[in-house]
């Protein structure tokens, strides 16, 4: 079920444009509007769930999302490595409350994160 006021549901529905770089049975991958690395792709479930913890209750959809994320990393040429981030909850830095994983690469990643 999609949520009418949810930004990522609106992108999944094609009602606002995004640069789509991959799709699978349950997931969609598109470029982040404010990239934090040379490659910065968001991978989201088609179904509206609030965060990846909630998505973990649907293992097939969770696996589908991570499989698409790995394919995107491959198609982006991130063979030297990349970072996957799932900001979860407000203190975790989540701003859009539709589950998503960031795939970041094309530069060396720092640790600890900010
Ligand atoms: P969060 O902080 O929730 O993990 O990340 C949300 C991400 O969504 C941010 O990196 C932000 O740049 C991205 N974002 C916000 N609005 C849009 C939009 O309209 N289109 C796209 N492609 N990305 C967006
Ligand atoms: Zn949504």
Short mmCIF file of C-alpha atoms and ligand atoms in Angstrom, two decimals:
data_model
loop_
_atom_site.label_atom_id
_atom_site.label_comp_id
_atom_site.label_asym_id
_atom_site.label_seq_id
_atom_site.Cartn_x
_atom_site.Cartn_y
_atom_site.Cartn_z
CA UNK A 1 0.00 0.00 0.00
CA UNK A 2 1.44 3.38 -0.92
CA UNK A 3 1.15 6.44 1.32
CA UNK A 4 -0.17 9.45 -0.62
CA UNK A 5 1.96 12.02 1.19
CA UNK A 6 5.17 9.97 1.13
CA UNK A 7 7.92 11.37 -1.12
CA UNK A 8 9.35 8.00 -2.10
CA UNK A 9 5.90 6.51 -2.76
CA UNK A 10 5.37 9.46 -5.10
CA UNK A 11 8.66 8.68 -6.88
CA UNK A 12 7.79 4.96 -7.08
CA UNK A 13 4.44 5.91 -8.63
CA UNK A 14 6.26 8.09 -11.20
CA UNK A 15 4.40 11.21 -10.12
CA UNK A 16 7.60 13.13 -9.48
CA UNK A 17 10.66 12.52 -11.62
CA UNK A 18 13.78 10.70 -10.50
CA UNK A 19 16.76 9.28 -12.34
CA UNK A 20 16.00 5.57 -12.11
CA UNK A 21 19.06 3.34 -12.39
CA UNK A 22 17.52 -0.04 -11.61
CA UNK A 23 14.38 -1.86 -10.68
CA UNK A 24 13.42 -5.33 -9.50
CA UNK A 25 10.30 -7.15 -8.46
CA UNK A 26 9.95 -5.34 -5.14
CA UNK A 27 12.43 -2.46 -5.29
CA UNK A 28 13.42 0.69 -7.18
CA UNK A 29 16.86 2.37 -7.37
CA UNK A 30 17.24 6.05 -8.25
CA UNK A 31 19.87 8.74 -7.84
CA UNK A 32 19.85 10.87 -4.68
CA UNK A 33 18.92 14.47 -5.47
CA UNK A 34 21.78 15.74 -3.25
CA UNK A 35 24.66 13.32 -3.88
CA UNK A 36 27.25 12.92 -1.13
CA UNK A 37 29.65 10.91 -3.30
CA UNK A 38 30.31 10.53 -7.05
CA UNK A 39 27.79 7.66 -6.99
CA UNK A 40 24.87 8.06 -4.62
CA UNK A 41 21.85 5.89 -5.26
CA UNK A 42 18.81 5.24 -3.07
CA UNK A 43 17.27 1.77 -3.14
CA UNK A 44 13.71 1.63 -1.83
CA UNK A 45 11.03 -1.02 -1.53
CA UNK A 46 8.04 -0.40 -3.80
CA UNK A 47 5.78 -1.03 -0.81
CA UNK A 48 5.57 1.71 1.80
CA UNK A 49 7.24 0.66 5.02
CA UNK A 50 8.82 3.11 7.42
CA UNK A 51 12.35 1.75 7.74
CA UNK A 52 14.55 -1.27 7.04
CA UNK A 53 13.76 -2.75 10.44
CA UNK A 54 10.13 -2.94 9.43
CA UNK A 55 11.14 -4.28 6.01
CA UNK A 56 13.01 -7.10 7.77
CA UNK A 57 9.61 -8.56 8.63
CA UNK A 58 9.26 -9.32 4.90
CA UNK A 59 12.44 -11.28 4.15
CA UNK A 60 11.74 -11.68 0.42
CA UNK A 61 11.42 -7.90 -0.03
CA UNK A 62 14.46 -7.27 2.16
CA UNK A 63 16.58 -9.69 0.11
CA UNK A 64 15.26 -8.18 -3.12
CA UNK A 65 16.31 -4.69 -1.97
CA UNK A 66 19.84 -5.78 -1.02
CA UNK A 67 20.21 -7.77 -4.23
CA UNK A 68 19.25 -4.70 -6.26
CA UNK A 69 21.65 -2.56 -4.19
CA UNK A 70 24.51 -4.96 -5.01
CA UNK A 71 23.56 -4.89 -8.71
CA UNK A 72 23.55 -1.09 -8.67
CA UNK A 73 27.00 -1.04 -7.04
CA UNK A 74 28.16 -3.32 -9.85
CA UNK A 75 26.58 -1.25 -12.62
CA UNK A 76 28.03 1.94 -11.07
CA UNK A 77 31.48 0.35 -11.32
CA UNK A 78 32.11 0.42 -7.57
CA UNK A 79 34.39 -2.60 -7.68
CA UNK A 80 36.86 -1.01 -5.22
CA UNK A 81 34.16 -0.77 -2.57
CA UNK A 82 31.18 1.21 -1.53
CA UNK A 83 29.13 2.03 1.53
CA UNK A 84 25.53 1.04 2.21
CA UNK A 85 23.75 3.15 4.80
CA UNK A 86 20.28 2.73 6.26
CA UNK A 87 19.56 5.75 8.46
CA UNK A 88 16.85 4.56 10.81
CA UNK A 89 14.72 6.84 12.95
CA UNK A 90 15.24 10.53 13.63
CA UNK A 91 18.34 10.04 15.78
CA UNK A 92 19.74 7.77 13.08
CA UNK A 93 19.47 10.62 10.60
CA UNK A 94 16.42 9.38 8.72
CA UNK A 95 14.57 12.21 7.03
CA UNK A 96 12.33 10.32 4.61
CA UNK A 97 10.28 7.74 6.47
CA UNK A 98 9.99 5.27 3.62
CA UNK A 99 12.61 2.53 4.00
CA UNK A 100 15.72 3.02 1.88
CA UNK A 101 19.36 2.12 1.62
CA UNK A 102 21.93 4.61 0.38
CA UNK A 103 24.60 3.16 -1.93
CA UNK A 104 27.58 5.52 -1.86
CA UNK A 105 30.83 5.12 -3.74
CA UNK A 106 33.40 6.52 -6.09
CA UNK A 107 35.50 8.01 -3.31
CA UNK A 108 37.13 6.74 -0.14
CA UNK A 109 34.69 6.61 2.76
CA UNK A 110 35.65 7.92 6.19
CA UNK A 111 35.04 6.33 9.56
CA UNK A 112 33.55 7.17 12.04
CA UNK A 113 30.53 8.62 10.22
CA UNK A 114 29.26 12.04 11.30
P1 LIG B 1 17.63 9.88 4.83
O1 LIG B 1 18.29 10.99 5.59
O2 LIG B 1 16.15 9.78 5.11
O3 LIG B 1 18.35 8.57 4.99
O4 LIG B 1 17.84 10.23 3.31
C1 LIG B 1 16.89 10.78 2.48
C2 LIG B 1 17.58 11.11 1.18
O5 LIG B 1 16.59 11.45 0.22
C3 LIG B 1 18.55 12.29 1.26
O6 LIG B 1 19.87 11.85 0.93
C4 LIG B 1 18.00 13.28 0.25
O7 LIG B 1 19.01 13.96 -0.48
C5 LIG B 1 17.14 12.41 -0.65
N1 LIG B 1 16.04 13.12 -1.27
C6 LIG B 1 15.20 14.04 -0.67
N2 LIG B 1 14.29 14.47 -1.54
C7 LIG B 1 14.54 13.82 -2.73
C8 LIG B 1 13.91 13.88 -4.01
O8 LIG B 1 12.93 14.59 -4.24
N3 LIG B 1 14.45 13.09 -4.98
C9 LIG B 1 15.54 12.30 -4.75
N4 LIG B 1 16.00 11.57 -5.78
N5 LIG B 1 16.15 12.22 -3.54
C10 LIG B 1 15.66 12.98 -2.55
ZN1 LIG B 2 6.31 5.59 1.01
#
